[in-house]
Structure formats: structure tokens, C-alpha cells
């Protein structure tokens, strides 16, 4: 049995083409050109990564606020890459409202799960310093006598900006840009809380024209990108 395995491995090794070191180095020098070429789509980049990278291990360095990537290249070499974590757009810590105040204003407008996300985003503190969960929100909401969210009792039907983006067929970033331009009506009860978009606004002429303008600026190969929204790495 062992001899057969050895023979199979030997035959497999012999069947592999010989490596032309000079050609391989030439390809390595040409890699940036291939990677940055306008004709190189996501699928081609994915295949290159599968060939060159065996795995990537990500860690966080809180002291420098960086993401530390350890790249394990095919062939055994390793490279450490440090990427600064994005600071812009974070909720200012000096603007964090008291949790009770925030919950009194937001309670009843959103489900407990979304309220927990908002409280964490606004850096509201819990009594023990832990993060907010739907269970924690429910417990405090009930202690404060705040009614549970009931969509059937809402005056004017509204949805979150994320759900509005999904219905419009655009990403959340583009939907927010339409809000900032005053094209898509949306309001916030508190800074950092979910945007409230009237459902009826999604079919307005101004919004539909704005969305068409966004769609019209998409690259010709946009549809191809939808098949590989994430450049997957080996083993993931």
C-alpha cells in the first residue's frame, strides 16, 4: 500500500511542468501592470490571488489602531502589512448621549435589535460597560415603560436607509449621497440613529431620476462584478 502511494506521488510530480525561473521572474515584474490594467476584472484578480497567496491572517493592533495582515505566499515566504483603521465617520465620543435619553427618544421607532446597533454606534454606555444587545435594550425599555416597536401603529410607513437602498437597487453609500443632496428625503431622531425614509418617497419622480443618474454612471463591466462581489481567498 505504501509503495503504491509513493509511486502515485512520483508520477504526479513527474507530470508537473518544469518551472522556468526566468519566465516566472518576468511574470512577477509584470504583475502590477496586469493587476492595474483596465481590462483586468475581478474574476482575473481572484485567480491571481488563488495562485500567489496561500492564506492571509488578520489581527488588530489597538495601540496603533491598525489592522495587521500576515500574508503567507505560495512558496513559503511571509509578508506583514499594516493598514490604518478608518477613523473618519466615527461618532464623536463627546457627543454620546446618555443611554436613557437616547432610548426614550428612539424607543418605539425601531425594533430592539436595531436600537441596540444604534446605541452601540452612538457609544452609549451600559451600566456595566458592556455592549448593547436586543435583550439589554428590551429590559431597559420595559423598565422605562417605553412601548415595543409596532409597525402597524406607525403613522407614516418608514424604512431604514439600508432597506431603502436595497429597494432602489443601489448601495447604502449612494443612497446616503442622495440624502445629502436632498433628493431622497430622510430624517434622524438623533445623530448616529437610523435614517428614517418614507416608503412613498421611493417612487417619487425626483428619487427615480436620481437613481437613474447613479445607475447611468456605473462602469460597463458592473454586471460582471456582481458575480464576484467579494474577492475570495483560498480556504475562506
JSON list of N, CA, C and O in Angstrom, two decimals, residues 98-109 115 119 140-141 143-147 189-190:
[
{"chain": "A", "resi": 98, "resn": "UNK", "atom": "N", "xyz": [-26.68, 60.19, 26.96]},
{"chain": "A", "resi": 98, "resn": "UNK", "atom": "CA", "xyz": [-26.98, 59.15, 27.95]},
{"chain": "A", "resi": 98, "resn": "UNK", "atom": "C", "xyz": [-27.89, 58.10, 27.34]},
{"chain": "A", "resi": 98, "resn": "UNK", "atom": "O", "xyz": [-28.77, 58.42, 26.54]},
{"chain": "A", "resi": 99, "resn": "UNK", "atom": "N", "xyz": [-27.69, 56.84, 27.74]},
{"chain": "A", "resi": 99, "resn": "UNK", "atom": "CA", "xyz": [-28.46, 55.75, 27.15]},
{"chain": "A", "resi": 99, "resn": "UNK", "atom": "C", "xyz": [-29.95, 55.92, 27.40]},
{"chain": "A", "resi": 99, "resn": "UNK", "atom": "O", "xyz": [-30.77, 55.65, 26.51]},
{"chain": "A", "resi": 100, "resn": "UNK", "atom": "N", "xyz": [-30.32, 56.37, 28.61]},
{"chain": "A", "resi": 100, "resn": "UNK", "atom": "CA", "xyz": [-31.74, 56.53, 28.93]},
{"chain": "A", "resi": 100, "resn": "UNK", "atom": "C", "xyz": [-32.37, 57.59, 28.02]},
{"chain": "A", "resi": 100, "resn": "UNK", "atom": "O", "xyz": [-33.47, 57.40, 27.48]},
{"chain": "A", "resi": 101, "resn": "UNK", "atom": "N", "xyz": [-31.67, 58.70, 27.83]},
{"chain": "A", "resi": 101, "resn": "UNK", "atom": "CA", "xyz": [-32.19, 59.77, 26.97]},
{"chain": "A", "resi": 101, "resn": "UNK", "atom": "C", "xyz": [-32.35, 59.28, 25.53]},
{"chain": "A", "resi": 101, "resn": "UNK", "atom": "O", "xyz": [-33.38, 59.53, 24.87]},
{"chain": "A", "resi": 102, "resn": "UNK", "atom": "N", "xyz": [-31.33, 58.56, 25.03]},
{"chain": "A", "resi": 102, "resn": "UNK", "atom": "CA", "xyz": [-31.39, 58.06, 23.66]},
{"chain": "A", "resi": 102, "resn": "UNK", "atom": "C", "xyz": [-32.53, 57.06, 23.49]},
{"chain": "A", "resi": 102, "resn": "UNK", "atom": "O", "xyz": [-33.26, 57.10, 22.49]},
{"chain": "A", "resi": 103, "resn": "UNK", "atom": "N", "xyz": [-32.69, 56.19, 24.48]},
{"chain": "A", "resi": 103, "resn": "UNK", "atom": "CA", "xyz": [-33.73, 55.16, 24.37]},
{"chain": "A", "resi": 103, "resn": "UNK", "atom": "C", "xyz": [-35.12, 55.77, 24.46]},
{"chain": "A", "resi": 103, "resn": "UNK", "atom": "O", "xyz": [-36.06, 55.30, 23.80]},
{"chain": "A", "resi": 104, "resn": "UNK", "atom": "N", "xyz": [-35.28, 56.83, 25.27]},
{"chain": "A", "resi": 104, "resn": "UNK", "atom": "CA", "xyz": [-36.60, 57.48, 25.35]},
{"chain": "A", "resi": 104, "resn": "UNK", "atom": "C", "xyz": [-36.98, 58.11, 24.01]},
{"chain": "A", "resi": 104, "resn": "UNK", "atom": "O", "xyz": [-38.16, 58.14, 23.65]},
{"chain": "A", "resi": 105, "resn": "UNK", "atom": "N", "xyz": [-35.99, 58.61, 23.27]},
{"chain": "A", "resi": 105, "resn": "UNK", "atom": "CA", "xyz": [-36.29, 59.26, 22.00]},
{"chain": "A", "resi": 105, "resn": "UNK", "atom": "C", "xyz": [-36.43, 58.26, 20.86]},
{"chain": "A", "resi": 105, "resn": "UNK", "atom": "O", "xyz": [-37.23, 58.46, 19.95]},
{"chain": "A", "resi": 106, "resn": "UNK", "atom": "N", "xyz": [-35.66, 57.17, 20.92]},
{"chain": "A", "resi": 106, "resn": "UNK", "atom": "CA", "xyz": [-35.67, 56.21, 19.82]},
{"chain": "A", "resi": 106, "resn": "UNK", "atom": "C", "xyz": [-36.64, 55.06, 20.04]},
{"chain": "A", "resi": 106, "resn": "UNK", "atom": "O", "xyz": [-37.06, 54.41, 19.08]},
{"chain": "A", "resi": 107, "resn": "UNK", "atom": "N", "xyz": [-36.96, 54.78, 21.31]},
{"chain": "A", "resi": 107, "resn": "UNK", "atom": "CA", "xyz": [-37.82, 53.65, 21.61]},
{"chain": "A", "resi": 107, "resn": "UNK", "atom": "C", "xyz": [-39.18, 53.75, 20.93]},
{"chain": "A", "resi": 107, "resn": "UNK", "atom": "O", "xyz": [-39.78, 54.83, 20.90]},
{"chain": "A", "resi": 108, "resn": "UNK", "atom": "N", "xyz": [-39.62, 52.65, 20.37]},
{"chain": "A", "resi": 108, "resn": "UNK", "atom": "CA", "xyz": [-40.89, 52.62, 19.68]},
{"chain": "A", "resi": 108, "resn": "UNK", "atom": "C", "xyz": [-40.80, 52.91, 18.20]},
{"chain": "A", "resi": 108, "resn": "UNK", "atom": "O", "xyz": [-41.73, 52.61, 17.44]},
{"chain": "A", "resi": 109, "resn": "UNK", "atom": "N", "xyz": [-39.66, 53.49, 17.76]},
{"chain": "A", "resi": 109, "resn": "UNK", "atom": "CA", "xyz": [-39.48, 53.79, 16.34]},
{"chain": "A", "resi": 109, "resn": "UNK", "atom": "C", "xyz": [-38.79, 52.66, 15.59]},
{"chain": "A", "resi": 109, "resn": "UNK", "atom": "O", "xyz": [-38.89, 52.56, 14.37]},
{"chain": "A", "resi": 115, "resn": "UNK", "atom": "N", "xyz": [-32.23, 49.09, 17.68]},
{"chain": "A", "resi": 115, "resn": "UNK", "atom": "CA", "xyz": [-31.91, 50.05, 18.73]},
{"chain": "A", "resi": 115, "resn": "UNK", "atom": "C", "xyz": [-30.57, 49.73, 19.37]},
{"chain": "A", "resi": 115, "resn": "UNK", "atom": "O", "xyz": [-29.79, 50.64, 19.69]},
{"chain": "A", "resi": 119, "resn": "UNK", "atom": "N", "xyz": [-27.43, 52.29, 19.63]},
{"chain": "A", "resi": 119, "resn": "UNK", "atom": "CA", "xyz": [-26.82, 52.67, 20.91]},
{"chain": "A", "resi": 119, "resn": "UNK", "atom": "C", "xyz": [-25.33, 52.38, 20.93]},
{"chain": "A", "resi": 119, "resn": "UNK", "atom": "O", "xyz": [-24.53, 53.17, 21.46]},
{"chain": "A", "resi": 140, "resn": "UNK", "atom": "N", "xyz": [-34.23, 47.38, 29.50]},
{"chain": "A", "resi": 140, "resn": "UNK", "atom": "CA", "xyz": [-34.27, 48.79, 29.89]},
{"chain": "A", "resi": 140, "resn": "UNK", "atom": "C", "xyz": [-35.53, 49.46, 29.36]},
{"chain": "A", "resi": 140, "resn": "UNK", "atom": "O", "xyz": [-36.14, 50.29, 30.06]},
{"chain": "A", "resi": 141, "resn": "UNK", "atom": "N", "xyz": [-35.95, 49.13, 28.16]},
{"chain": "A", "resi": 141, "resn": "UNK", "atom": "CA", "xyz": [-37.16, 49.72, 27.59]},
{"chain": "A", "resi": 141, "resn": "UNK", "atom": "C", "xyz": [-38.37, 49.40, 28.45]},
{"chain": "A", "resi": 141, "resn": "UNK", "atom": "O", "xyz": [-39.22, 50.28, 28.70]},
{"chain": "A", "resi": 143, "resn": "UNK", "atom": "N", "xyz": [-38.31, 48.67, 31.68]},
{"chain": "A", "resi": 143, "resn": "UNK", "atom": "CA", "xyz": [-38.18, 49.39, 32.96]},
{"chain": "A", "resi": 143, "resn": "UNK", "atom": "C", "xyz": [-38.60, 50.85, 32.81]},
{"chain": "A", "resi": 143, "resn": "UNK", "atom": "O", "xyz": [-39.14, 51.44, 33.76]},
{"chain": "A", "resi": 144, "resn": "UNK", "atom": "N", "xyz": [-38.33, 51.43, 31.63]},
{"chain": "A", "resi": 144, "resn": "UNK", "atom": "CA", "xyz": [-38.68, 52.82, 31.39]},
{"chain": "A", "resi": 144, "resn": "UNK", "atom": "C", "xyz": [-40.13, 52.99, 30.93]},
{"chain": "A", "resi": 144, "resn": "UNK", "atom": "O", "xyz": [-40.61, 54.12, 30.78]},
{"chain": "A", "resi": 145, "resn": "UNK", "atom": "N", "xyz": [-40.81, 51.87, 30.69]},
{"chain": "A", "resi": 145, "resn": "UNK", "atom": "CA", "xyz": [-42.20, 51.95, 30.26]},
{"chain": "A", "resi": 145, "resn": "UNK", "atom": "C", "xyz": [-42.36, 52.39, 28.82]},
{"chain": "A", "resi": 145, "resn": "UNK", "atom": "O", "xyz": [-43.40, 52.96, 28.45]},
{"chain": "A", "resi": 146, "resn": "UNK", "atom": "N", "xyz": [-41.36, 52.14, 28.01]},
{"chain": "A", "resi": 146, "resn": "UNK", "atom": "CA", "xyz": [-41.41, 52.51, 26.59]},
{"chain": "A", "resi": 146, "resn": "UNK", "atom": "C", "xyz": [-42.04, 51.37, 25.80]},
{"chain": "A", "resi": 146, "resn": "UNK", "atom": "O", "xyz": [-41.60, 50.22, 25.92]},
{"chain": "A", "resi": 147, "resn": "UNK", "atom": "N", "xyz": [-43.05, 51.63, 25.01]},
{"chain": "A", "resi": 147, "resn": "UNK", "atom": "CA", "xyz": [-43.73, 50.54, 24.28]},
{"chain": "A", "resi": 147, "resn": "UNK", "atom": "C", "xyz": [-42.82, 49.91, 23.23]},
{"chain": "A", "resi": 147, "resn": "UNK", "atom": "O", "xyz": [-41.90, 50.54, 22.71]},
{"chain": "A", "resi": 189, "resn": "UNK", "atom": "N", "xyz": [-33.67, 60.93, 14.22]},
{"chain": "A", "resi": 189, "resn": "UNK", "atom": "CA", "xyz": [-34.11, 61.46, 15.51]},
{"chain": "A", "resi": 189, "resn": "UNK", "atom": "C", "xyz": [-32.92, 61.97, 16.31]},
{"chain": "A", "resi": 189, "resn": "UNK", "atom": "O", "xyz": [-32.99, 63.01, 16.96]},
{"chain": "A", "resi": 190, "resn": "UNK", "atom": "N", "xyz": [-31.80, 61.23, 16.24]},
{"chain": "A", "resi": 190, "resn": "UNK", "atom": "CA", "xyz": [-30.56, 61.61, 16.90]},
{"chain": "A", "resi": 190, "resn": "UNK", "atom": "C", "xyz": [-29.41, 61.35, 15.93]},
{"chain": "A", "resi": 190, "resn": "UNK", "atom": "O", "xyz": [-29.49, 60.41, 15.12]}
]
